[in-house]
Coordinates of C-alpha atoms in Angstrom, one line a residue:
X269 CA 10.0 -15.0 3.0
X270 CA 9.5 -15.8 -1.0
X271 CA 6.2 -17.2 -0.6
X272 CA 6.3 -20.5 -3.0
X273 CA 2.8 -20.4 -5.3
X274 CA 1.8 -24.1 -4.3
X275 CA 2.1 -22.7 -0.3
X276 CA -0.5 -20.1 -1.2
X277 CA -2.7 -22.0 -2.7
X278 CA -2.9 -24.4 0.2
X279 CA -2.7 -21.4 2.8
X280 CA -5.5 -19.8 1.3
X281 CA -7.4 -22.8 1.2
X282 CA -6.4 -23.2 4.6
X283 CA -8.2 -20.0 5.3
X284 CA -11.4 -20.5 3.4
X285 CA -11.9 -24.4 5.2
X286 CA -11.4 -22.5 8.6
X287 CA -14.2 -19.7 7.6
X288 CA -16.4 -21.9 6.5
X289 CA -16.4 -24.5 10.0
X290 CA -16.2 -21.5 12.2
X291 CA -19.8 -20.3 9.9
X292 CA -21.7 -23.5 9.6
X293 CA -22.6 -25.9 12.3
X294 CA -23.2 -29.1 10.3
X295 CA -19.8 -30.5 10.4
X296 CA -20.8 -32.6 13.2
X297 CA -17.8 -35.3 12.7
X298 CA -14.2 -34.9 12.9
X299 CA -12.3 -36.7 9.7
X300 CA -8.6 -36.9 10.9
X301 CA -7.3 -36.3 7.3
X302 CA -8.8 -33.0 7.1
X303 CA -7.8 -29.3 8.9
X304 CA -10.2 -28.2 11.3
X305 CA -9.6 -25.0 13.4
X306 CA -9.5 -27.7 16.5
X307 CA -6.9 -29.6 14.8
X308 CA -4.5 -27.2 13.3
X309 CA -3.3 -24.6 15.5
X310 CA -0.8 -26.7 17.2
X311 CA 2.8 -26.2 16.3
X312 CA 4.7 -23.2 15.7
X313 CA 5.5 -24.6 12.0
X314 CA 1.3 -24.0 12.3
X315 CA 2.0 -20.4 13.3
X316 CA 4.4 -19.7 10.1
X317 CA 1.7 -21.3 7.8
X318 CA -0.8 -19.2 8.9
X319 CA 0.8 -16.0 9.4
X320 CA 2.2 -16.8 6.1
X321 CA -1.1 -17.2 4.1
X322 CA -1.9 -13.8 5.9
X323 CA 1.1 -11.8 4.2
X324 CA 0.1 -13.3 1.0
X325 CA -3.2 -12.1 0.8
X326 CA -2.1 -9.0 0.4
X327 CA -0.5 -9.9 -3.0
X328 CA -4.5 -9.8 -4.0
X329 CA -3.5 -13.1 -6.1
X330 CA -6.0 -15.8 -7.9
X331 CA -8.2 -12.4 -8.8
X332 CA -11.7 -14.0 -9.8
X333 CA -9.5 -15.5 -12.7
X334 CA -8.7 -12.1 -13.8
X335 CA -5.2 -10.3 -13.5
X336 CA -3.3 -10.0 -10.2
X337 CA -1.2 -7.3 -8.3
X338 CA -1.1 -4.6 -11.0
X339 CA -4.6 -4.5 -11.6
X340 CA -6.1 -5.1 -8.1
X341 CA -3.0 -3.7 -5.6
X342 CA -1.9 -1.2 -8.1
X343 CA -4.4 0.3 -10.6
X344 CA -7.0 0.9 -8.3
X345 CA -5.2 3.1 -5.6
X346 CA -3.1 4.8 -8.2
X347 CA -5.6 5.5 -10.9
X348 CA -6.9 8.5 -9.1
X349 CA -3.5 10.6 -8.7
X350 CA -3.6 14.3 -10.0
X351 CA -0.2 13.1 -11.7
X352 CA -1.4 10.6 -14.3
X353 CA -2.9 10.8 -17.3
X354 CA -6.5 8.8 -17.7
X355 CA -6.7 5.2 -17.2
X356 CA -9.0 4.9 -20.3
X357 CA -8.1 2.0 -22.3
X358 CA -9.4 -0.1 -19.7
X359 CA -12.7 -0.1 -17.8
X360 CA -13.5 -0.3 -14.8
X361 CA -10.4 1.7 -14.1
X362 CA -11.0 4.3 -16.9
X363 CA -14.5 5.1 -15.2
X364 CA -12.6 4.8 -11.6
X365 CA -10.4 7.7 -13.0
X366 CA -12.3 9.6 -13.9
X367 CA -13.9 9.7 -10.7
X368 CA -17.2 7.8 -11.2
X369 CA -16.7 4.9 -9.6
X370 CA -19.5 2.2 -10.3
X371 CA -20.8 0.2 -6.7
X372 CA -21.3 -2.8 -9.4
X373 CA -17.4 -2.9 -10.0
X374 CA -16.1 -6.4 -9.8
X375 CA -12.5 -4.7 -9.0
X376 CA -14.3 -2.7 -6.0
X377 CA -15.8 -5.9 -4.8
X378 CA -12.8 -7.9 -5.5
X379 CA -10.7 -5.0 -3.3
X380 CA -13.4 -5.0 -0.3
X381 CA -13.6 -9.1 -0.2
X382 CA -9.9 -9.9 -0.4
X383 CA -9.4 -7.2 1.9
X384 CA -11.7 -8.4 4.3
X385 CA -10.1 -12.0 4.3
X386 CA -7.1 -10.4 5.0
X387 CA -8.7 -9.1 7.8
X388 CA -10.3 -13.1 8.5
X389 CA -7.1 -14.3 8.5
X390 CA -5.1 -11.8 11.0
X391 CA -8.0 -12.3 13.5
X392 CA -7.6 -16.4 13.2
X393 CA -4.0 -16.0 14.2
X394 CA -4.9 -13.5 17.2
X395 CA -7.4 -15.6 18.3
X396 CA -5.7 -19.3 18.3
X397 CA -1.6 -18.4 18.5
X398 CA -2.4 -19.1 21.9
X399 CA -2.9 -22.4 21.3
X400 CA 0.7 -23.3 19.5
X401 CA 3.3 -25.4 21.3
X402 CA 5.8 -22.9 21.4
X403 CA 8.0 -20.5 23.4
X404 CA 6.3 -17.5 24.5
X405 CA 8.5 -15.3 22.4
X406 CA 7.8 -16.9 19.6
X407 CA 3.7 -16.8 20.0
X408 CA 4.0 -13.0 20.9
X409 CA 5.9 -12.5 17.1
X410 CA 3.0 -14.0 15.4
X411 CA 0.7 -11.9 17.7
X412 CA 2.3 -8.8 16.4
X413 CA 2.7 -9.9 13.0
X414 CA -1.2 -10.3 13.1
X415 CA -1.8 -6.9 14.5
X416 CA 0.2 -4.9 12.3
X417 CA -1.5 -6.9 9.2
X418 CA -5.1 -6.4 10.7
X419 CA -4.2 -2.7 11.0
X420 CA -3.0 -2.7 7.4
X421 CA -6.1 -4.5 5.8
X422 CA -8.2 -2.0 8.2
X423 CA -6.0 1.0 6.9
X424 CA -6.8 0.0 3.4
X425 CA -10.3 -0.6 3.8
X426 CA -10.9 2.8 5.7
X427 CA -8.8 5.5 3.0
X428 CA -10.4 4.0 -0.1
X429 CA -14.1 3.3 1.5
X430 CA -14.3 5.6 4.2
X431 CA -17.0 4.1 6.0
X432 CA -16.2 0.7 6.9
X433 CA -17.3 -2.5 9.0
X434 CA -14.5 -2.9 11.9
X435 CA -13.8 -6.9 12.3
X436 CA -11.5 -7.6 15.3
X437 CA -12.5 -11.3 15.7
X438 CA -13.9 -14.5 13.7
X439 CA -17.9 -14.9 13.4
X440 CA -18.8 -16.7 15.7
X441 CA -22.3 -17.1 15.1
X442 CA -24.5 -16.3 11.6
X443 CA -25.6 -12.7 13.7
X444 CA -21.9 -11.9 13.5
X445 CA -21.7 -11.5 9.4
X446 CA -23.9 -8.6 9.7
X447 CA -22.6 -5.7 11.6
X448 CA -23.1 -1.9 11.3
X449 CA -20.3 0.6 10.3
X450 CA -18.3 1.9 12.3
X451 CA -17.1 5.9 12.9
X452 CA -14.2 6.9 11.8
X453 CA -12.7 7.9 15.4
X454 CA -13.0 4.1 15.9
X455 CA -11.4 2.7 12.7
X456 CA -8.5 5.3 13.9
X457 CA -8.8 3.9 17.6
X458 CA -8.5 0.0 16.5
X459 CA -5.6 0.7 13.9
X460 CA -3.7 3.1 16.5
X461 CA -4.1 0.2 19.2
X462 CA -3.1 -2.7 17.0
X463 CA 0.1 -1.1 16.0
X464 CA 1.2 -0.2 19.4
X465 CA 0.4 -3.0 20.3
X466 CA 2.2 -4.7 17.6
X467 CA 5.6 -2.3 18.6
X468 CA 5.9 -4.1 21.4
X469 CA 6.4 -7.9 19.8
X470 CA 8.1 -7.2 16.0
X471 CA 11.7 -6.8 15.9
X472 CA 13.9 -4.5 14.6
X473 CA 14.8 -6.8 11.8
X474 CA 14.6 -10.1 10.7
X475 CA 17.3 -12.4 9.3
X476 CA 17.4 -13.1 5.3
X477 CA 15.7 -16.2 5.4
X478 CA 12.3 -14.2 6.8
X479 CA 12.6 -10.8 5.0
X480 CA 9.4 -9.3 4.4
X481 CA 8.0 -10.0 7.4
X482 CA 6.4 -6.8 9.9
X483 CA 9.4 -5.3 12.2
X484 CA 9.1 -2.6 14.6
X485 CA 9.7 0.2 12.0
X486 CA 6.9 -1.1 10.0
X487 CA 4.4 -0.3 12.7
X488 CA 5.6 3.2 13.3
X489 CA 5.8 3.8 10.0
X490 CA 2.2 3.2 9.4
X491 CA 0.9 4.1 12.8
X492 CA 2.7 7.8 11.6
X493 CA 0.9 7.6 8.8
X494 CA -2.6 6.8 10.8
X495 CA -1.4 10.1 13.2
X496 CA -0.6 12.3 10.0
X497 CA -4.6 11.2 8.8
X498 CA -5.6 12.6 12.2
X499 CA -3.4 16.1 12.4
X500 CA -1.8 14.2 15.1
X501 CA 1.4 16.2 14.3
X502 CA 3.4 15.1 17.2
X503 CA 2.6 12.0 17.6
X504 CA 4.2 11.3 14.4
X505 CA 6.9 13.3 15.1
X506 CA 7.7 10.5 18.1
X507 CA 6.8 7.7 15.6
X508 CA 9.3 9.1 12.8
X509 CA 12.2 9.9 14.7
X510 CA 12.2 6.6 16.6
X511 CA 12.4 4.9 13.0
X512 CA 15.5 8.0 11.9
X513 CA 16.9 7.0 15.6
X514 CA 16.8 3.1 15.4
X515 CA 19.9 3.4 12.8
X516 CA 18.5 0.4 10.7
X517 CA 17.2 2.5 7.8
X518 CA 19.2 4.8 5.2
X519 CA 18.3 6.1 1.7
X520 CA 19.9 3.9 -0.7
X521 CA 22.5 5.8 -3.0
X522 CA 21.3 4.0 -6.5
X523 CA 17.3 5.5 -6.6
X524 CA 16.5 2.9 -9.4
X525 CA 17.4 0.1 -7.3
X526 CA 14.9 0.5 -5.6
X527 CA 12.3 -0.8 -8.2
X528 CA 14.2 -3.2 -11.0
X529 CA 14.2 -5.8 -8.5
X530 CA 18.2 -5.7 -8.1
X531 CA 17.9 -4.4 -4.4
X532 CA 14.8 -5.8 -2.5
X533 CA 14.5 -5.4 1.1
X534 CA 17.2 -2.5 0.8
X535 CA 18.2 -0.5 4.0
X536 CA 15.8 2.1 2.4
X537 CA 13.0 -0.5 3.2
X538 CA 10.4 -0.4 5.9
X539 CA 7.5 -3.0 4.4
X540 CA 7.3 -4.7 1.2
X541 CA 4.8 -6.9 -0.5
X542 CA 7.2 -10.0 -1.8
X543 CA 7.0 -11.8 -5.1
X544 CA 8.7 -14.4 -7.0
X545 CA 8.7 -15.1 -10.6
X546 CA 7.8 -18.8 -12.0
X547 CA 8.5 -19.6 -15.2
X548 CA 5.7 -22.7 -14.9
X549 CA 2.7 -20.6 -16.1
X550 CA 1.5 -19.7 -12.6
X551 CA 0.1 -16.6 -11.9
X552 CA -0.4 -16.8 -7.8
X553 CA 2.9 -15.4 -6.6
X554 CA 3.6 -12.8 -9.5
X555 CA 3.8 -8.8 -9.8
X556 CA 1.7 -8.5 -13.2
X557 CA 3.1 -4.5 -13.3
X558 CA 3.4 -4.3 -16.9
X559 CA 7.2 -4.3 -18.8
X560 CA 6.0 -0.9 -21.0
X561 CA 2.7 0.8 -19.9
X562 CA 2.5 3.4 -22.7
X563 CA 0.6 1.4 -24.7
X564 CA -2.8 0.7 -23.2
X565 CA -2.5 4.2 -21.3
X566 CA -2.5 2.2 -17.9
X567 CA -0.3 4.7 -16.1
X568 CA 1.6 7.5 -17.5
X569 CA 2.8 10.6 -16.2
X570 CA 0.7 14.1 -16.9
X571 CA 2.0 17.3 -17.8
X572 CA 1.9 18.8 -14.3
X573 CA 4.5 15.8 -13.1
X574 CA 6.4 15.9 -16.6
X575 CA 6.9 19.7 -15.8
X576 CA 8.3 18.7 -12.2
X577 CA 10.6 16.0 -13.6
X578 CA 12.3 18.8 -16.0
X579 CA 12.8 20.8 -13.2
X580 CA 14.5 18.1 -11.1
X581 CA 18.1 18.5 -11.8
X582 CA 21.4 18.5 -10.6
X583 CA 23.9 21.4 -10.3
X584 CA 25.3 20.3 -14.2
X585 CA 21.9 20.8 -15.4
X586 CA 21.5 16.9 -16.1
X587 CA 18.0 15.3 -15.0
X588 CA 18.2 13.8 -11.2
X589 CA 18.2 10.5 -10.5
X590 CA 15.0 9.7 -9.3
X591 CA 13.8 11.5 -12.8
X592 CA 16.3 8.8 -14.8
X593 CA 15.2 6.0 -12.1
X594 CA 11.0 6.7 -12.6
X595 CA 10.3 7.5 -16.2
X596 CA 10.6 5.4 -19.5
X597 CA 12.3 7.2 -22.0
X598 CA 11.6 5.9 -25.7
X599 CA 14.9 7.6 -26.4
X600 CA 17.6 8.4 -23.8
X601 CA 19.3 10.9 -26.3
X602 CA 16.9 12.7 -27.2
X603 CA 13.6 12.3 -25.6
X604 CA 11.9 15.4 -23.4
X605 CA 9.4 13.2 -21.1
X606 CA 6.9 13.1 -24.2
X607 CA 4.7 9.7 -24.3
X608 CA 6.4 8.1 -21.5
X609 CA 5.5 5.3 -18.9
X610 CA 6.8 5.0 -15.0
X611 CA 9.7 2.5 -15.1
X612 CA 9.3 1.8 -11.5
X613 CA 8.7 -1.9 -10.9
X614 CA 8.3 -2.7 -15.1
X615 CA 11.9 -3.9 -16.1
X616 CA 12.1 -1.6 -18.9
X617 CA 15.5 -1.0 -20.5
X618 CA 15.1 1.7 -22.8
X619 CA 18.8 0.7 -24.2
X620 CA 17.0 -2.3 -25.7
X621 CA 13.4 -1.0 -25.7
X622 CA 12.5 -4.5 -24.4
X623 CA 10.8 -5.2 -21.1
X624 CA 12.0 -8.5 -18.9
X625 CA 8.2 -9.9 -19.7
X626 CA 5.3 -7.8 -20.7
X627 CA 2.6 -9.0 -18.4
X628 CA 4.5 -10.0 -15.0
X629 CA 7.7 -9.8 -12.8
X630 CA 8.9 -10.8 -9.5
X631 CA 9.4 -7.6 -8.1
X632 CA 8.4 -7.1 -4.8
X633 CA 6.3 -3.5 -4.4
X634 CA 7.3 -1.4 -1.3
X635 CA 4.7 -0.3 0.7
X636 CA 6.6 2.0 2.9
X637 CA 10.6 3.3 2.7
X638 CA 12.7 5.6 4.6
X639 CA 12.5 8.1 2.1
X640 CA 8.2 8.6 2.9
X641 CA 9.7 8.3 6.6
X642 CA 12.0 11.2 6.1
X643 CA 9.3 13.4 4.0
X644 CA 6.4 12.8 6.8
X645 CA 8.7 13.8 9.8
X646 CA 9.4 17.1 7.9
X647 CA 5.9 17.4 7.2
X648 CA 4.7 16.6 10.8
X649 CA 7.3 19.1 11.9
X650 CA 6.7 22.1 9.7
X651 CA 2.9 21.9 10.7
X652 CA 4.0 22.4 14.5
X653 CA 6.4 25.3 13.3
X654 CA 9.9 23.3 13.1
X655 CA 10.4 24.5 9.8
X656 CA 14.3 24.6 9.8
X657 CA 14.3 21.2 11.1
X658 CA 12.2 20.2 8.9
X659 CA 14.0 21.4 5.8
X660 CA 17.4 19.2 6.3
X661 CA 15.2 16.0 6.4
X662 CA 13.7 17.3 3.2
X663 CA 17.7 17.8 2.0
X664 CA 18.2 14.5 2.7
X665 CA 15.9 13.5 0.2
X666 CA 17.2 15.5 -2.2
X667 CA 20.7 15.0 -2.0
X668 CA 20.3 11.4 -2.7
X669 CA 18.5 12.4 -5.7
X670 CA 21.7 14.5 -6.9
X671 CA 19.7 17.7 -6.5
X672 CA 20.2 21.3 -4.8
X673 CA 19.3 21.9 -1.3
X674 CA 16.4 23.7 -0.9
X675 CA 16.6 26.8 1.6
X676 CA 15.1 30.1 3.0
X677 CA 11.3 29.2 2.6
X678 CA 8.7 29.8 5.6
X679 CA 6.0 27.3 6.7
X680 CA 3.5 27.7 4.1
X681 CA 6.1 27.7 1.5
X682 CA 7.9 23.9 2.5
X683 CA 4.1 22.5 2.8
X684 CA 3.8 23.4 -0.4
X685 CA 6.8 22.2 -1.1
X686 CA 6.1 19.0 0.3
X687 CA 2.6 18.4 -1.1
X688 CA 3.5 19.9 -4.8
X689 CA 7.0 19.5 -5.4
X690 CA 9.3 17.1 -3.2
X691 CA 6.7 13.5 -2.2
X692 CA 5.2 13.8 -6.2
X693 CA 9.1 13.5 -7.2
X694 CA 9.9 11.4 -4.4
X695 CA 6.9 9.0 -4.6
X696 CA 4.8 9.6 -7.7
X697 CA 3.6 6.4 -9.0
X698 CA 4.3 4.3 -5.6
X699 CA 0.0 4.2 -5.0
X700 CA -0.1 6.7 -1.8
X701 CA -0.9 10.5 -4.3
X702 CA -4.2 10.2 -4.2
X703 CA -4.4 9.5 -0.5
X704 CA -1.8 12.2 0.4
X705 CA -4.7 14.8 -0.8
X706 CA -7.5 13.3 0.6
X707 CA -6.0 13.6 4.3
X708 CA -4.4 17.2 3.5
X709 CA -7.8 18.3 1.7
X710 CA -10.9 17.1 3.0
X711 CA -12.9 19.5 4.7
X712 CA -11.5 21.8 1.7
X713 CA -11.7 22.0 -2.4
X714 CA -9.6 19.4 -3.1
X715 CA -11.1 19.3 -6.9
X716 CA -10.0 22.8 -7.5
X717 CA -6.0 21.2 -6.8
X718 CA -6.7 18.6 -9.8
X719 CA -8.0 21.4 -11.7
X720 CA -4.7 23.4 -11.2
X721 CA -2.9 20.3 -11.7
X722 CA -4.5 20.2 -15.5
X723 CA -5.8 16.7 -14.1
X724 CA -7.8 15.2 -16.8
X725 CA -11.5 14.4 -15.5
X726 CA -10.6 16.9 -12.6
X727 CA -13.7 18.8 -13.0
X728 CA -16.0 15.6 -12.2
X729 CA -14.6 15.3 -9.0
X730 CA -17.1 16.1 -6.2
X731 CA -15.1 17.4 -2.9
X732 CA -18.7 16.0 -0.8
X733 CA -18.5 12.4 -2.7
X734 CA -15.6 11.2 -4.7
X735 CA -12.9 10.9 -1.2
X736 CA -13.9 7.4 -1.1
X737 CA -14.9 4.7 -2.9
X738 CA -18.7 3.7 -3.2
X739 CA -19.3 0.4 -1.0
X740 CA -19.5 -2.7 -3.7
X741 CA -23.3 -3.1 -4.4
X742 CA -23.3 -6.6 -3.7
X743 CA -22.6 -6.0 0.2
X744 CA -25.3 -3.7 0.7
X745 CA -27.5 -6.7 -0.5
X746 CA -25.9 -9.0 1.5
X747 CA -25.3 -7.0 5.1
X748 CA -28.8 -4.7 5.4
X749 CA -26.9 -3.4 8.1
X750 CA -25.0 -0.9 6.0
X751 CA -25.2 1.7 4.1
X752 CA -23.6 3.5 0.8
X753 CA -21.2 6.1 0.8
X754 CA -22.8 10.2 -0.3
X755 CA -23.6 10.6 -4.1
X756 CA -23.2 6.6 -5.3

């Protein structure tokens, strides 16, 4: 499901006409030429359109005129990691690093709004695939489609803002724009009963004409993740081994694969955001991860995860794979993880020391793979004392990367093997770090792990204020109803 740029554009003015007529009342006379939400939900060609423009929001495209994925879907939940460096050549994001986040941000407000359409859009398709002249079948796939994207947008919204509006249905009325914010056993509730619900309608897998659309594994894969949020160790545990037990995922045996675009929606893959590459100047369907990130000091490994990746080697004493398959090495020969960049999703050859293009790509960005699967069973199973079991699904992991099983360590040694060691080499640089310690450490000192980390800026972080984001300034203006997050 490549979505084609002119397709966006049109679905996402789809969106904004059927917003606007379901908010203002003086549209008084139907025009046949036009789209009305009277006259379009009709045909199940209506229900791919829709569900479509849905998916592509989350590309966070057509950014205010500004950049795209990288800067919006990328910089903005990575630029907090204890495994980076600074994001200082560029504000906001330096001043987001460094844990003073500003509510005036354009890139917070841009994050909450396209979010929330996202959230618009899933609830249109709830509310009218009713409507579509279509099988049964067919009306429940969009139905599930919708649910598993209106838990995503709410899962997004909740771990970077904390304290957010729930929206489970289109305004109706001007008093339905302004609502209060809602608990966090309730954002929990909502997302937990969308994605069980959603189990019931996505498939196991979809053919190769619709790849990237929600599947069955999707949803337990991020209703596991909602569980793991909660301490809900077992019902994880259920979530994760159905996906190990389905047999339609395995790790895939070339690590870089995985991220030069050469191997997109791998068996590895659960959910991933797609992208195509136009060569016609368009910017509305592109990955803008930069080709060499060194430069402008966007995203670079610190020494804390440069440390790790020396470590991380095979039984010849050669760096692993998933070292080889993460890092840009200025020299292959000869350099020691000094002044490098993540290669993940950049198309850097360091044979060449060229890039495919410096500013964009058509790589699509996974959101969830079987290797995070693998990792959060054995994390949901050491904390209910299964640490044996545990360990193999953690060899798994490992052996893919070419590296030594790991052996003989208790419970508290594999969690901190997990949290410190195995998802940073795994994962680092795949947007879910920061996120991983907020769940694992709030309620505790979660600055003194950045500070033992060597993360720059670590000592600004406030374990009271700086989990979440502040709520973009402009809403509190415009919804009296709500209020900021602690300390902003």
């Amino acid at each position: 499901m490549k979505i084609k740029k002119v397709i966006i554009i049109f679905l996402l003015g789809l969106i904004t006409l059927l917003h606007i007529s379901c908010s203002d009342d003086y549209l008084d006379v139907s025009d046949p030429n036009n789209l009305s939400p009277d006259t379009f939900w009709k045909t199940e060609e209506d229900g791919i359109k829709a569900i479509t423009a849905t998916y592509a929001l989350f590309q966070y495209q057509v950014w205010s005129g500004r950049w795209g994925w990288f800067e919006m879907g990328y910089m903005n939940l990575e630029c907090r990691s204890d495994l980076i460096n600074l994001f200082d050549m560029w504000s906001p994001f330096g001043k987001m690093s460094r844990y003073d986040a500003d509510p005036t941000s354009y890139v917070l407000h841009d994050y909450w709004s396209f979010t929330y359409q996202a959230l618009y859009a899933a609830n249109q398709v709830i509310e009218n695939v009713h409507n579509l002249n279509t099988t049964e079948e067919i009306k429940n796939t969009f139905l599930g489609e919708a649910k598993f994207l209106r838990a995503y947008a709410h899962y997004l919204l909740f771990t970077n803002f904390g304290n957010i509006i729930i929206k489970t249905s289109t305004p109706k009325s001007a008093t339905d724009y302004y609502s209060k914010q809602s608990s966090e056993a309730d954002v929990w509730a909502i997302i937990e009963q969308d994605l069980i619900d959603a189990k019931k309608f996505l498939p196991l897998s979809w053919d190769s004409k619709w790849l990237g659309r929600a599947t069955k594994g999707a949803a337990s894969a991020l209703l596991a993740k909602a569980y793991l949020w909660q301490k809900k160790w077992s019902e994880a545990e259920t979530e994760l081994k159905e996906i190990v037990n389905s047999g339609v995922y395995s790790l895939e045996a070339d690590y870089a694969s995985l991220f030069n675009g050469k191997n997109e929606h791998s068996s590895e893959s659960i959910f991933e955001i797609n992208f195509t590459m136009n060569n016609d100047g368009g910017r509305n369907e592109r990955n803008s991860f930069p080709a060499m990130q060194t430069d402008w000091k966007m995203s670079t490994p610190n020494e804390f995860m440069r440390n790790l990746y020396l470590q991380d080697t095979t039984a010849t004493g050669t760096l692993s794979q998933r070292v080889t398959g993460s890092v840009i090495f200025k020299n292959l020969a000869t350099d020691t993880l000094n002044n490098t960049g993540w290669k993940k999703y950049s198309f850097h050859d360091e044979n060449t020391n060229k890039g495919y293009n410096f500013s964009h790509s058509g790589t699509n960005f996974l959101v969830i793979r079987y290797a995070d699967v693998l990792l959060m069973l054995a994390e949901a199973l050491n904390e209910q004392g299964s640490t044996g079991e545990a360990v193999g699904f953690v060899n798994q992991v490992r052996a893919r990367a070419g590296v030594l099983n790991i052996s003989n360590l208790n419970q508290s040694d594999l969690r901190n093997h997990i949290r410190h060691v195995e998802r940073p080499l795994e994962l680092a640089a795949e947007t879910g770090r920061f996120y991983d310690l907020v769940r694992w450490y709030r309620g505790e000192d979660l600055k003194a792990v950045l500070v033992a980390h060597g993360r720059e800026a670590g000592n600004n972080f406030n374990n009271n204020n700086d989990l979440y984001y502040p709520i973009p300034s402009d809403e509190l203006t415009s919804n009296p109803l709500i209020q900021q997050n602690p300390g902003y």
